[in-house]
CSV table of C-alpha atoms and ligand atoms in Angstrom, one decimal:
chain,number,residue,atom,x,y,z
A,1,MET,CA,0.1,0.0,-0.1
A,2,ILE,CA,1.2,3.6,-1.1
A,3,ASN,CA,0.1,6.3,1.0
A,4,LEU,CA,-0.6,9.5,-1.1
A,5,GLN,CA,-0.9,12.8,0.9
A,6,LEU,CA,-2.7,15.2,-1.2
A,7,PRO,CA,-1.7,17.3,-2.9
A,8,VAL,CA,0.9,15.5,-4.8
A,9,THR,CA,4.0,16.5,-6.8
A,10,GLU,CA,4.6,15.3,-10.5
A,11,ASP,CA,7.8,13.3,-9.3
A,12,GLN,CA,5.7,11.4,-6.8
A,13,ILE,CA,3.0,10.6,-9.5
A,14,ARG,CA,5.7,9.6,-11.9
A,15,THR,CA,7.0,6.9,-9.2
A,16,LEU,CA,3.7,4.8,-9.4
A,17,LYS,CA,3.2,1.9,-11.7
A,18,ILE,CA,0.4,-0.2,-12.7
A,19,GLY,CA,-0.8,-2.6,-10.1
A,20,ASP,CA,0.3,-0.5,-7.3
A,21,GLU,CA,-2.4,-0.1,-4.4
A,22,VAL,CA,-2.7,3.4,-3.1
A,23,SER,CA,-4.5,5.0,0.0
A,24,LEU,CA,-5.7,8.6,-0.4
A,25,THR,CA,-5.8,11.5,2.2
A,26,GLY,CA,-6.4,14.6,1.5
A,27,THR,CA,-8.8,16.8,-0.4
A,28,ILE,CA,-10.2,15.6,-3.7
A,29,VAL,CA,-13.0,16.9,-6.2
A,30,THR,CA,-15.8,15.0,-7.8
A,31,GLY,CA,-16.7,15.7,-11.5
A,32,ARG,CA,-18.8,14.0,-14.0
A,33,ASP,CA,-19.7,15.2,-17.7
A,34,ALA,CA,-21.6,18.7,-16.8
A,35,ALA,CA,-18.3,19.5,-14.7
A,36,HIS,CA,-15.7,18.4,-17.7
A,37,VAL,CA,-17.9,20.5,-20.2
A,38,TRP,CA,-17.8,23.5,-18.2
A,39,MET,CA,-14.2,23.2,-17.3
A,40,ILE,CA,-13.3,22.7,-21.1
A,41,ASP,CA,-15.9,25.6,-22.4
A,42,GLU,CA,-15.4,28.2,-19.6
A,43,LYS,CA,-11.9,27.6,-18.1
A,44,PRO,CA,-13.4,28.7,-14.6
A,45,ASP,CA,-10.6,30.1,-12.3
A,46,GLU,CA,-12.5,29.6,-9.2
A,47,VAL,CA,-11.8,25.5,-9.3
A,48,ARG,CA,-8.1,26.1,-10.4
A,49,ASP,CA,-6.7,26.1,-6.7
A,50,LEU,CA,-8.7,23.4,-5.7
A,51,LEU,CA,-7.4,20.9,-8.5
A,52,THR,CA,-3.9,21.5,-8.6
A,53,GLY,CA,-2.1,18.4,-7.8
A,54,THR,CA,-5.1,16.5,-6.6
A,55,VAL,CA,-7.5,13.9,-7.9
A,56,ILE,CA,-10.8,14.4,-9.8
A,57,TYR,CA,-13.3,11.7,-8.9
A,58,HIS,CA,-16.0,10.4,-11.3
A,59,CYS,CA,-18.7,9.6,-8.7
A,60,GLY,CA,-22.3,10.8,-8.6
A,61,PRO,CA,-22.7,10.6,-5.0
A,62,VAL,CA,-25.7,10.0,-2.6
A,63,VAL,CA,-25.8,12.7,-0.3
A,64,SER,CA,-28.0,13.5,2.9
A,65,LYS,CA,-27.8,16.9,5.0
A,66,LYS,CA,-27.9,16.6,8.8
A,67,ASP,CA,-27.6,19.7,10.8
A,68,GLY,CA,-27.0,21.9,8.0
A,69,GLU,CA,-24.0,19.8,6.7
A,70,TRP,CA,-23.5,17.6,3.9
A,71,ILE,CA,-22.9,14.0,4.4
A,72,PHE,CA,-21.8,11.4,1.6
A,73,VAL,CA,-24.1,8.2,2.0
A,74,ALA,CA,-22.8,6.4,-0.9
A,75,ALA,CA,-19.8,7.5,-2.8
A,76,GLY,CA,-18.8,4.8,-5.4
A,77,PRO,CA,-17.1,5.4,-8.7
A,78,THR,CA,-18.9,5.8,-12.1
A,79,THR,CA,-17.9,5.0,-15.5
A,80,SER,CA,-14.9,6.9,-16.6
A,81,ILE,CA,-14.9,6.4,-20.4
A,82,ARG,CA,-17.6,9.0,-20.9
A,83,GLU,CA,-15.0,11.9,-20.0
A,84,GLU,CA,-12.3,10.7,-22.6
A,85,PRO,CA,-12.9,13.6,-25.0
A,86,TYR,CA,-12.3,16.2,-22.3
A,87,GLN,CA,-10.1,14.4,-19.5
A,88,GLY,CA,-6.5,14.9,-21.0
A,89,ASP,CA,-7.2,18.5,-21.7
A,90,VAL,CA,-8.7,19.2,-18.3
A,91,MET,CA,-5.8,17.6,-16.5
A,92,LYS,CA,-3.2,19.6,-18.4
A,93,GLU,CA,-5.4,22.9,-17.7
A,94,TYR,CA,-5.9,22.7,-14.2
A,95,GLY,CA,-2.6,20.8,-13.0
A,96,LEU,CA,-4.4,17.6,-11.8
A,97,ARG,CA,-2.3,14.8,-10.9
A,98,ALA,CA,-4.7,11.9,-11.0
A,99,VAL,CA,-8.1,10.8,-12.5
A,100,MET,CA,-10.1,8.3,-10.4
A,101,GLY,CA,-13.4,6.2,-11.4
A,102,LYS,CA,-14.0,2.9,-12.8
A,103,GLY,CA,-13.6,0.9,-16.2
A,104,GLY,CA,-10.3,2.8,-17.4
A,105,MET,CA,-9.8,5.5,-20.1
A,106,GLY,CA,-8.6,5.5,-23.8
A,107,GLU,CA,-5.8,6.2,-25.6
A,108,LYS,CA,-6.0,10.0,-25.5
A,109,THR,CA,-6.2,10.0,-21.7
A,110,LEU,CA,-3.1,7.6,-21.6
A,111,ALA,CA,-1.1,10.0,-23.6
A,112,ALA,CA,-2.0,13.0,-21.4
A,113,LEU,CA,-1.0,11.0,-18.4
A,114,LYS,CA,2.4,10.4,-19.9
A,115,GLU,CA,3.0,13.8,-21.1
A,116,HIS,CA,1.7,15.8,-18.2
A,117,GLY,CA,2.7,13.3,-15.3
A,118,GLY,CA,-0.5,11.7,-14.0
A,119,VAL,CA,-2.3,8.6,-13.1
A,120,TYR,CA,-5.6,6.9,-13.4
A,121,LEU,CA,-6.9,5.1,-10.3
A,122,HIS,CA,-9.5,2.8,-10.1
A,123,ALA,CA,-11.9,2.6,-7.2
A,124,VAL,CA,-13.9,-0.7,-6.7
A,125,GLY,CA,-17.5,-0.6,-8.0
A,126,GLY,CA,-20.1,-1.7,-5.8
A,127,ALA,CA,-18.4,-1.0,-2.6
A,128,ALA,CA,-20.0,2.3,-1.8
A,129,THR,CA,-20.4,1.8,2.0
A,130,ILE,CA,-16.8,1.6,2.7
A,131,GLN,CA,-16.0,4.5,0.3
A,132,ALA,CA,-18.6,6.7,2.0
A,133,GLN,CA,-17.2,6.0,5.3
A,134,SER,CA,-13.5,7.4,3.9
A,135,VAL,CA,-15.2,10.8,3.0
A,136,LYS,CA,-14.8,12.5,6.3
A,137,LYS,CA,-15.9,15.8,5.4
A,138,VAL,CA,-17.7,17.7,2.9
A,139,LEU,CA,-15.7,21.0,2.4
A,140,ASP,CA,-17.8,22.7,-0.4
A,141,VAL,CA,-19.9,22.2,-3.3
A,142,ILE,CA,-19.7,23.9,-6.6
A,143,LYS,CA,-22.2,24.4,-9.2
A,144,LEU,CA,-24.9,22.4,-7.3
A,145,GLU,CA,-28.1,24.5,-8.4
A,146,GLU,CA,-27.1,24.3,-12.1
A,147,PHE,CA,-25.9,20.9,-12.3
A,148,GLY,CA,-27.7,18.7,-9.8
A,149,VAL,CA,-26.4,16.4,-6.8
A,150,PRO,CA,-24.7,13.5,-9.0
A,151,GLU,CA,-22.9,16.1,-11.5
A,152,ALA,CA,-22.0,19.0,-9.1
A,153,MET,CA,-18.4,19.2,-8.0
A,154,TRP,CA,-18.0,18.1,-4.4
A,155,VAL,CA,-14.8,19.0,-2.8
A,156,ILE,CA,-14.3,16.5,-0.2
A,157,GLU,CA,-11.7,15.5,2.5
A,158,VAL,CA,-10.9,11.8,2.3
A,159,GLU,CA,-9.1,9.5,4.7
A,160,ASP,CA,-7.4,6.2,3.5
A,161,PHE,CA,-9.6,5.9,0.2
A,162,ARG,CA,-8.6,3.1,-1.6
A,163,ALA,CA,-7.8,2.7,-5.3
A,164,VAL,CA,-5.5,0.6,-7.6
A,165,VAL,CA,-3.3,2.5,-10.6
A,166,THR,CA,-4.5,1.0,-13.5
A,167,MET,CA,-2.8,3.5,-16.0
A,168,ASP,CA,0.6,5.1,-15.2
A,169,SER,CA,2.6,8.1,-16.8
A,170,HIS,CA,4.8,5.6,-18.3
A,171,GLY,CA,2.3,4.6,-21.1
A,172,ASN,CA,1.1,1.8,-19.5
A,173,SER,CA,-2.7,0.5,-18.9
A,174,ILE,CA,-3.7,-2.7,-17.1
A,175,HIS,CA,-6.8,-2.7,-19.2
A,176,LYS,CA,-5.0,-2.9,-22.5
A,177,THR,CA,-2.7,-5.6,-21.0
A,178,ILE,CA,-5.5,-7.8,-19.5
A,179,LYS,CA,-7.7,-7.3,-22.3
A,180,GLU,CA,-4.8,-8.4,-24.9
A,181,LYS,CA,-4.0,-11.6,-22.7
A,182,SER,CA,-7.5,-12.5,-22.3
A,183,THR,CA,-8.4,-12.6,-25.7
A,184,GLN,CA,-5.7,-14.5,-26.8
A,185,ILE,CA,-6.8,-17.2,-24.4
A,186,ALA,CA,-10.3,-16.6,-25.4
A,187,GLU,CA,-9.5,-16.9,-28.9
A,188,LYS,CA,-8.0,-20.4,-28.4
A,189,LEU,CA,-10.8,-21.6,-26.0
A,190,ILE,CA,-13.1,-20.5,-29.0
A,191,HIS,CA,-11.4,-21.7,-31.7
A,192,SER,CA,-9.6,-25.0,-30.7
B,1,MET,CA,-59.6,-23.5,2.4
B,2,SER,CA,-58.4,-20.5,-0.1
B,3,PHE,CA,-55.5,-18.5,1.3
B,4,GLN,CA,-56.4,-15.1,3.2
B,5,LEU,CA,-54.1,-12.5,1.8
B,6,ASP,CA,-53.4,-9.4,4.6
B,7,THR,CA,-52.0,-7.0,2.2
B,8,ASN,CA,-50.7,-4.8,5.0
B,9,ARG,CA,-48.5,-7.5,6.6
B,10,LEU,CA,-47.5,-8.4,3.1
B,11,ARG,CA,-46.4,-4.9,2.2
B,12,ASP,CA,-44.2,-4.5,5.4
B,13,ALA,CA,-42.9,-8.1,4.7
B,14,VAL,CA,-41.8,-7.0,1.3
B,15,VAL,CA,-40.1,-3.7,2.7
B,16,GLU,CA,-38.0,-6.1,4.8
B,17,LEU,CA,-37.2,-8.2,2.0
B,18,ILE,CA,-35.8,-5.1,0.1
B,19,ARG,CA,-34.0,-4.2,2.6
B,20,MET,CA,-32.2,-7.6,3.1
B,21,ALA,CA,-31.6,-7.7,-0.6
B,22,SER,CA,-30.0,-4.1,-0.8
B,23,THR,CA,-28.1,-4.7,2.2
B,24,GLN,CA,-27.0,-8.3,2.9
B,25,LEU,CA,-25.0,-10.3,0.2
B,26,PRO,CA,-26.1,-13.8,0.4
B,27,GLU,CA,-24.0,-16.5,2.5
B,28,ASP,CA,-23.3,-18.7,-0.6
B,29,VAL,CA,-22.0,-15.7,-2.5
B,30,ILE,CA,-19.7,-14.4,0.4
B,31,GLN,CA,-18.5,-18.1,0.4
B,32,ALA,CA,-17.6,-18.1,-3.3
B,33,MET,CA,-16.0,-14.7,-3.1
B,34,ALA,CA,-13.8,-16.0,-0.2
B,35,THR,CA,-13.0,-19.2,-2.1
B,36,GLY,CA,-11.8,-16.9,-4.9
B,37,ARG,CA,-9.6,-14.5,-2.4
B,38,ASP,CA,-7.9,-17.6,-0.8
B,39,ARG,CA,-6.8,-18.6,-4.4
B,40,GLU,CA,-5.3,-15.3,-5.3
B,41,ASP,CA,-1.4,-14.7,-5.1
B,42,GLU,CA,-0.4,-13.0,-1.8
B,43,GLY,CA,0.0,-9.2,-2.2
B,44,SER,CA,-1.9,-9.0,-5.6
B,45,PRO,CA,-4.4,-6.4,-6.4
B,46,ALA,CA,-7.2,-9.2,-7.1
B,47,LYS,CA,-6.5,-10.5,-3.5
B,48,SER,CA,-6.9,-7.1,-1.9
B,49,VAL,CA,-10.0,-6.1,-4.0
B,50,LEU,CA,-11.7,-9.3,-3.1
B,51,ASN,CA,-10.9,-8.4,0.7
B,52,PHE,CA,-12.3,-5.0,0.3
B,53,MET,CA,-15.3,-6.2,-1.5
B,54,LEU,CA,-15.9,-8.8,1.4
B,55,ARG,CA,-15.3,-6.0,3.9
B,56,ASN,CA,-17.9,-3.7,2.1
B,57,ALA,CA,-20.5,-6.5,2.4
B,58,GLU,CA,-19.9,-6.8,6.1
B,59,GLU,CA,-20.1,-3.1,6.8
B,60,ALA,CA,-23.4,-2.7,4.3
B,61,LYS,CA,-24.9,-5.5,6.6
B,62,LYS,CA,-23.8,-4.0,10.0
B,63,ASN,CA,-25.0,-0.6,9.1
B,64,SER,CA,-28.1,-1.5,7.0
B,65,THR,CA,-26.8,0.6,3.8
B,66,PRO,CA,-27.0,-0.3,0.4
B,67,ILE,CA,-23.9,-2.7,-0.7
B,68,CYS,CA,-23.5,-0.6,-3.8
B,69,GLN,CA,-25.2,2.8,-4.8
B,70,ASP,CA,-26.8,1.0,-7.9
B,71,THR,CA,-29.8,-0.6,-6.6
B,72,GLY,CA,-30.5,-1.9,-10.1
B,73,THR,CA,-33.6,-3.2,-11.5
B,74,ASN,CA,-36.0,-5.0,-8.9
B,75,ILE,CA,-36.8,-8.3,-10.4
B,76,HIS,CA,-39.6,-10.3,-8.4
B,77,TYR,CA,-40.3,-13.7,-9.3
B,78,ILE,CA,-43.4,-14.7,-7.3
B,79,THR,CA,-45.3,-17.9,-6.6
B,80,ILE,CA,-48.5,-17.9,-5.4
B,81,PRO,CA,-51.1,-20.4,-4.1
B,82,VAL,CA,-54.2,-21.1,-6.3
B,83,GLY,CA,-57.0,-18.3,-5.6
B,84,VAL,CA,-54.6,-15.4,-4.7
B,85,SER,CA,-54.9,-12.2,-6.5
B,86,MET,CA,-52.0,-11.5,-8.5
B,87,ARG,CA,-53.1,-7.8,-9.1
B,88,ALA,CA,-53.7,-7.5,-5.2
B,89,VAL,CA,-49.9,-8.8,-4.6
B,90,GLN,CA,-48.5,-6.7,-7.5
B,91,GLN,CA,-50.2,-3.5,-5.8
B,92,THR,CA,-48.7,-4.5,-2.6
B,93,ILE,CA,-45.2,-4.7,-4.0
B,94,ILE,CA,-45.3,-1.6,-5.7
B,95,GLU,CA,-46.5,0.1,-2.5
B,96,ALA,CA,-43.5,-1.7,-0.6
B,97,THR,CA,-41.0,-0.6,-3.2
B,98,ARG,CA,-42.0,3.1,-2.7
B,99,ILE,CA,-41.7,2.8,1.1
B,100,ALA,CA,-38.4,0.9,0.6
B,101,THR,CA,-37.1,4.1,-1.9
B,102,GLU,CA,-38.2,6.1,1.0
B,103,LYS,CA,-36.2,4.6,3.5
B,104,ALA,CA,-33.1,5.0,1.1
B,105,TYR,CA,-32.7,1.1,0.6
B,106,LEU,CA,-33.3,1.9,-2.9
B,107,ARG,CA,-32.1,4.7,-4.9
B,108,PRO,CA,-34.7,6.1,-7.3
B,109,ASN,CA,-33.9,4.3,-10.6
B,110,ALA,CA,-36.7,4.2,-12.8
B,111,VAL,CA,-36.1,7.0,-15.7
B,112,ASP,CA,-39.0,7.3,-18.3
B,113,SER,CA,-37.5,6.5,-21.7
B,114,VAL,CA,-39.5,9.0,-23.6
B,115,THR,CA,-39.4,12.0,-21.4
B,116,GLY,CA,-36.1,11.2,-19.2
B,117,LYS,CA,-37.9,12.1,-16.0
B,118,ASN,CA,-37.1,10.1,-13.0
B,119,THR,CA,-40.2,8.8,-11.1
B,120,GLY,CA,-38.5,9.0,-7.8
B,121,ASP,CA,-40.0,6.2,-6.6
B,122,ASN,CA,-38.8,3.1,-8.6
B,123,THR,CA,-42.1,2.4,-9.9
B,124,GLY,CA,-43.3,2.9,-13.6
B,125,GLU,CA,-43.9,0.8,-16.6
B,126,MET,CA,-42.4,-2.4,-16.3
B,127,ALA,CA,-40.6,-1.3,-13.0
B,128,PRO,CA,-40.5,-3.3,-10.6
B,129,TYR,CA,-40.6,-6.3,-12.8
B,130,PHE,CA,-43.0,-8.9,-11.9
B,131,HIS,CA,-43.3,-12.6,-13.0
B,132,PHE,CA,-45.8,-14.7,-11.8
B,133,GLU,CA,-46.3,-18.6,-11.1
B,134,GLU,CA,-48.7,-20.7,-9.3
B,135,TRP,CA,-48.3,-23.6,-7.0
B,136,ASP,CA,-49.9,-25.9,-4.3
B,137,GLU,CA,-48.4,-24.7,-1.4
B,138,PRO,CA,-50.3,-22.6,1.3
B,139,ALA,CA,-47.5,-19.9,0.7
B,140,ILE,CA,-46.4,-16.9,-1.4
B,141,LYS,CA,-42.9,-17.2,-2.1
B,142,ILE,CA,-41.2,-14.1,-3.6
B,143,GLN,CA,-37.6,-14.2,-5.0
B,144,LEU,CA,-36.2,-10.6,-5.3
B,145,ALA,CA,-32.8,-9.8,-7.4
B,146,LEU,CA,-31.3,-6.4,-7.6
B,147,LYS,CA,-29.6,-6.2,-10.8
B,148,GLY,CA,-27.5,-3.2,-11.4
B,149,GLY,CA,-27.0,-1.4,-14.6
B,150,GLY,CA,-23.1,-2.1,-15.0
B,151,SER,CA,-23.7,-5.7,-15.1
B,152,GLU,CA,-27.0,-5.5,-17.3
B,153,ASN,CA,-24.9,-3.5,-19.7
B,154,VAL,CA,-22.6,-6.3,-20.3
B,155,SER,CA,-25.2,-9.0,-20.7
B,156,ALA,CA,-25.9,-10.3,-24.3
B,157,GLN,CA,-27.9,-12.7,-26.4
B,158,TYR,CA,-26.4,-14.4,-29.5
B,159,LYS,CA,-28.2,-16.4,-32.4
B,160,LEU,CA,-26.7,-19.4,-33.4
B,161,PRO,CA,-25.2,-20.2,-35.6
B,162,ASP,CA,-22.7,-17.4,-35.3
B,163,ASN,CA,-20.0,-17.0,-37.8
B,164,ARG,CA,-17.4,-14.7,-36.1
B,165,LEU,CA,-17.3,-17.4,-33.1
B,166,ASN,CA,-17.5,-20.4,-35.7
B,167,ALA,CA,-20.5,-21.2,-33.3
B,168,GLY,CA,-22.9,-24.0,-34.2
B,169,ARG,CA,-26.3,-24.9,-32.6
B,170,ASN,CA,-25.2,-27.2,-29.9
B,171,LEU,CA,-23.7,-26.9,-26.5
B,172,GLU,CA,-20.2,-26.5,-27.8
B,173,GLY,CA,-21.8,-23.3,-29.7
B,174,VAL,CA,-23.2,-22.3,-26.5
B,175,TYR,CA,-19.8,-22.5,-24.5
B,176,LYS,CA,-18.2,-20.3,-27.3
B,177,CYS,CA,-20.8,-17.5,-26.7
B,178,ILE,CA,-20.1,-17.4,-22.8
B,179,ILE,CA,-16.3,-17.2,-23.4
B,180,ASP,CA,-16.9,-14.4,-25.8
B,181,THR,CA,-19.4,-12.4,-23.5
B,182,VAL,CA,-17.2,-12.9,-20.4
B,183,ASN,CA,-14.0,-11.6,-22.4
B,184,SER,CA,-15.9,-8.7,-24.0
B,185,ALA,CA,-17.1,-7.5,-20.3
B,186,GLN,CA,-13.6,-7.4,-18.9
B,187,GLY,CA,-14.1,-5.7,-15.4
B,188,LEU,CA,-16.8,-3.6,-16.9
B,189,GLY,CA,-19.9,-5.5,-15.1
B,190,CYS,CA,-17.9,-5.7,-11.8
B,191,ALA,CA,-16.4,-8.7,-12.2
B,192,PRO,CA,-16.1,-11.5,-10.8
B,193,GLY,CA,-19.6,-11.9,-12.3
B,194,VAL,CA,-22.2,-14.6,-11.7
B,195,ILE,CA,-23.1,-16.1,-15.3
B,196,GLY,CA,-26.9,-16.9,-15.8
B,197,ILE,CA,-27.4,-18.7,-19.2
B,198,GLY,CA,-30.5,-19.6,-20.9
B,199,ILE,CA,-30.3,-21.8,-24.0
B,200,GLY,CA,-33.2,-21.7,-26.4
B,201,GLY,CA,-36.7,-20.0,-25.9
B,202,ASP,CA,-37.6,-17.0,-27.5
B,203,ARG,CA,-35.6,-13.7,-27.4
B,204,ALA,CA,-37.7,-12.8,-24.1
B,205,SER,CA,-38.1,-16.3,-22.5
B,206,GLY,CA,-34.5,-17.4,-23.0
B,207,MET,CA,-33.1,-14.0,-21.2
B,208,LEU,CA,-35.8,-14.9,-18.4
B,209,ILE,CA,-34.5,-18.4,-18.1
B,210,ALA,CA,-31.1,-16.9,-17.8
B,211,LYS,CA,-32.1,-14.4,-15.0
B,212,LYS,CA,-33.9,-17.3,-13.2
B,213,GLN,CA,-30.6,-19.2,-13.1
B,214,LEU,CA,-29.4,-16.3,-10.9
B,215,PHE,CA,-31.6,-17.6,-7.9
B,216,ARG,CA,-29.8,-20.9,-7.7
B,217,LEU,CA,-27.0,-21.3,-4.9
B,218,MET,CA,-23.7,-21.1,-6.1
B,219,THR,CA,-23.1,-24.5,-4.5
B,220,ASP,CA,-25.9,-26.4,-6.3
B,221,THR,CA,-25.6,-28.8,-9.3
B,222,ASN,CA,-27.6,-28.8,-12.2
B,223,SER,CA,-29.9,-31.8,-12.4
B,224,ASP,CA,-29.3,-32.2,-16.1
B,225,GLU,CA,-26.1,-34.2,-16.5
B,226,LYS,CA,-25.0,-32.3,-19.8
B,227,LEU,CA,-25.8,-29.0,-18.3
B,228,ALA,CA,-23.8,-29.7,-15.3
B,229,GLU,CA,-20.7,-30.5,-17.3
B,230,LEU,CA,-21.0,-27.4,-19.3
B,231,GLU,CA,-21.5,-25.5,-16.1
B,232,THR,CA,-18.0,-26.8,-14.3
B,233,ARG,CA,-16.2,-26.5,-17.9
B,234,LEU,CA,-17.3,-22.9,-18.2
B,235,TYR,CA,-16.6,-22.1,-14.6
B,236,ASP,CA,-13.0,-23.5,-15.0
B,237,ASP,CA,-12.1,-21.8,-18.5
B,238,LEU,CA,-13.6,-18.6,-17.8
B,239,ASN,CA,-11.3,-18.3,-14.8
B,240,THR,CA,-8.1,-19.0,-17.0
B,241,LEU,CA,-8.8,-15.8,-18.9
B,242,GLY,CA,-7.2,-13.7,-16.3
B,243,ILE,CA,-9.4,-10.8,-16.2
B,244,GLY,CA,-9.9,-11.0,-12.4
B,245,PRO,CA,-11.8,-8.7,-9.8
B,246,MET,CA,-12.9,-5.4,-11.5
B,247,GLY,CA,-10.5,-6.5,-14.5
B,248,PHE,CA,-7.2,-6.0,-12.6
B,249,GLY,CA,-6.0,-9.4,-13.4
B,250,GLY,CA,-6.4,-12.7,-11.3
B,251,LYS,CA,-7.8,-16.0,-11.1
B,252,THR,CA,-11.4,-14.8,-10.1
B,253,THR,CA,-13.2,-13.8,-12.9
B,254,VAL,CA,-16.5,-15.5,-12.2
B,255,LEU,CA,-18.0,-16.8,-9.1
B,256,GLY,CA,-20.2,-19.3,-10.5
B,257,VAL,CA,-22.0,-20.3,-14.0
B,258,LYS,CA,-25.6,-21.6,-13.8
B,259,VAL,CA,-27.4,-22.9,-17.3
B,260,GLY,CA,-30.8,-23.6,-17.9
B,261,ALA,CA,-32.8,-24.5,-21.0
B,262,ALA,CA,-36.0,-24.1,-22.8
B,263,HIS,CA,-37.7,-25.5,-25.8
B,264,ARG,CA,-37.0,-23.3,-29.1
B,265,LEU,CA,-38.6,-23.0,-32.5
B,266,PRO,CA,-37.0,-25.3,-35.1
B,267,ALA,CA,-35.8,-22.1,-36.9
B,268,SER,CA,-34.1,-20.2,-33.8
B,269,PHE,CA,-31.6,-21.2,-31.6
B,270,PHE,CA,-30.7,-18.1,-28.9
B,271,VAL,CA,-28.4,-17.9,-26.4
B,272,SER,CA,-29.1,-15.6,-23.6
B,273,ILE,CA,-26.6,-14.3,-21.2
B,274,ALA,CA,-27.4,-12.6,-17.9
B,275,TYR,CA,-24.1,-11.3,-16.3
B,276,MET,CA,-24.7,-10.4,-12.5
B,277,CYS,CA,-22.0,-8.4,-10.8
B,278,TRP,CA,-20.2,-9.6,-7.6
B,279,ALA,CA,-22.8,-7.5,-5.6
B,280,ASP,CA,-25.1,-10.5,-6.4
B,281,ARG,CA,-28.2,-9.4,-4.4
B,282,ARG,CA,-30.7,-11.8,-4.1
B,283,HIS,CA,-32.9,-12.9,-1.6
B,284,THR,CA,-36.2,-15.3,-1.0
B,285,MET,CA,-39.4,-14.8,1.2
B,286,THR,CA,-41.8,-17.5,2.2
B,287,PHE,CA,-45.0,-15.7,3.3
B,288,THR,CA,-47.8,-17.8,4.9
B,289,GLU,CA,-50.9,-16.9,6.7
B,290,THR,CA,-48.9,-16.9,9.9
B,291,GLU,CA,-45.3,-16.7,9.2
B,292,VAL,CA,-42.9,-15.0,7.2
B,293,THR,CA,-39.4,-16.5,6.4
B,294,TYR,CA,-36.2,-15.1,4.4
B,295,ASP,CA,-33.4,-16.8,3.1
C,1,SF4,S1,-22.3,-3.4,-11.7
C,1,SF4,FE1,-21.2,-2.6,-10.3
C,1,SF4,S2,-21.8,-0.6,-9.8
C,1,SF4,FE2,-23.4,-1.8,-10.9
C,1,SF4,S3,-24.7,-2.7,-9.3
C,1,SF4,FE3,-22.9,-4.1,-9.6
C,1,SF4,S4,-21.5,-3.6,-8.3
C,1,SF4,FE4,-22.6,-1.8,-8.3
């Protein structure tokens, strides 16, 4: 297990390799389709400091409000590939060091991870209870009115949030290599 | 004597069934995951991910919170005694579904396909989904599965023969379809999955049979010898693909393979595959005039 205290530097991120398990502690920000389109179209400055050196998490949380404070009830990852057209550019524009979600991303993001110095972190799907327990505090929420709960950008403080590096800054992707290998085996089973 | 249905009692019992399905992973699924974990290499992501999933299941049960935020399509397979009104049972389950959504056992998951509007209470056209059968026992049996979108998206249906797979109209052809489905899914259906297969039928009944297989215990053996053999062979071979939990690599790609068959038209040969994620949420309730039991 590698502990990552956020924000992280480019050098730290470049030491990570696919298959590494990480535990995140610090401030991260959620963002899905609406947030990515907004960051590309309008390049808002208000999120710049929040995003530099940290993680954007593809997550549409289930939240509740208790005594005026937001609480994350479920905080599992959503499918990342939808952000493929934007992710690399958002990463470079805002100095993000990691993207977290599920299912992995494509060639464009992989190239950006290499060029800029970043990793893709895969969170476990279907483990929403534990993931919500790792969210210690909701610090802020951006564009809640306009984007709605799942799409808003939630600024959250996490502690010991677990994920696996499945794409690194050296051009490697677990998703690519596993698929290549399993397809070879599948073809043998199918055509023998 | 005919079965006296107390709908208030049934409603409360179904709310509890939904709560259990959403928050408690069945024992046999937990066992299958533990077996997978023990087989994975020390220090591998596969091992720690399986441990993480098991820990999540434990916490969800303890806190009575959903195992996964996608509480899925609610599929009810219902068996009723002669003379009980299907409509009354259906109406009662719909009411229970609304209550369970309010109590946050279920996420609002029913979206109008035309307007895009979420009904907010998990009810609507074909939501929840009902399938009725009749039996001679003095009890209502409800089997409930919560099937998440990620796993439904990687489910598939084939029409044999299939030239790409060189798959003919026989069990060997069926085998090839399943290998292809699980390989295409990679980790996206939240592997390790449980694979329900329906051979034959039409496009709808084939998928129904596939989904029905998901209620079988991981440990049971198919009563048809040929299908039992196919299940074992598929289980072993699928686990050599190396996809592993969440597609991170490993020996545990599937937790179980269950096959059922139906008669088909001479002109058609469908293979329907219902991929169920590791969060294989299903429970059964038996409701008599005096008692309710869950397993
Ligand atoms: S497929 Fe994954 S995200 Fe969807 S319900 Fe299953 S475990 Fe949850």
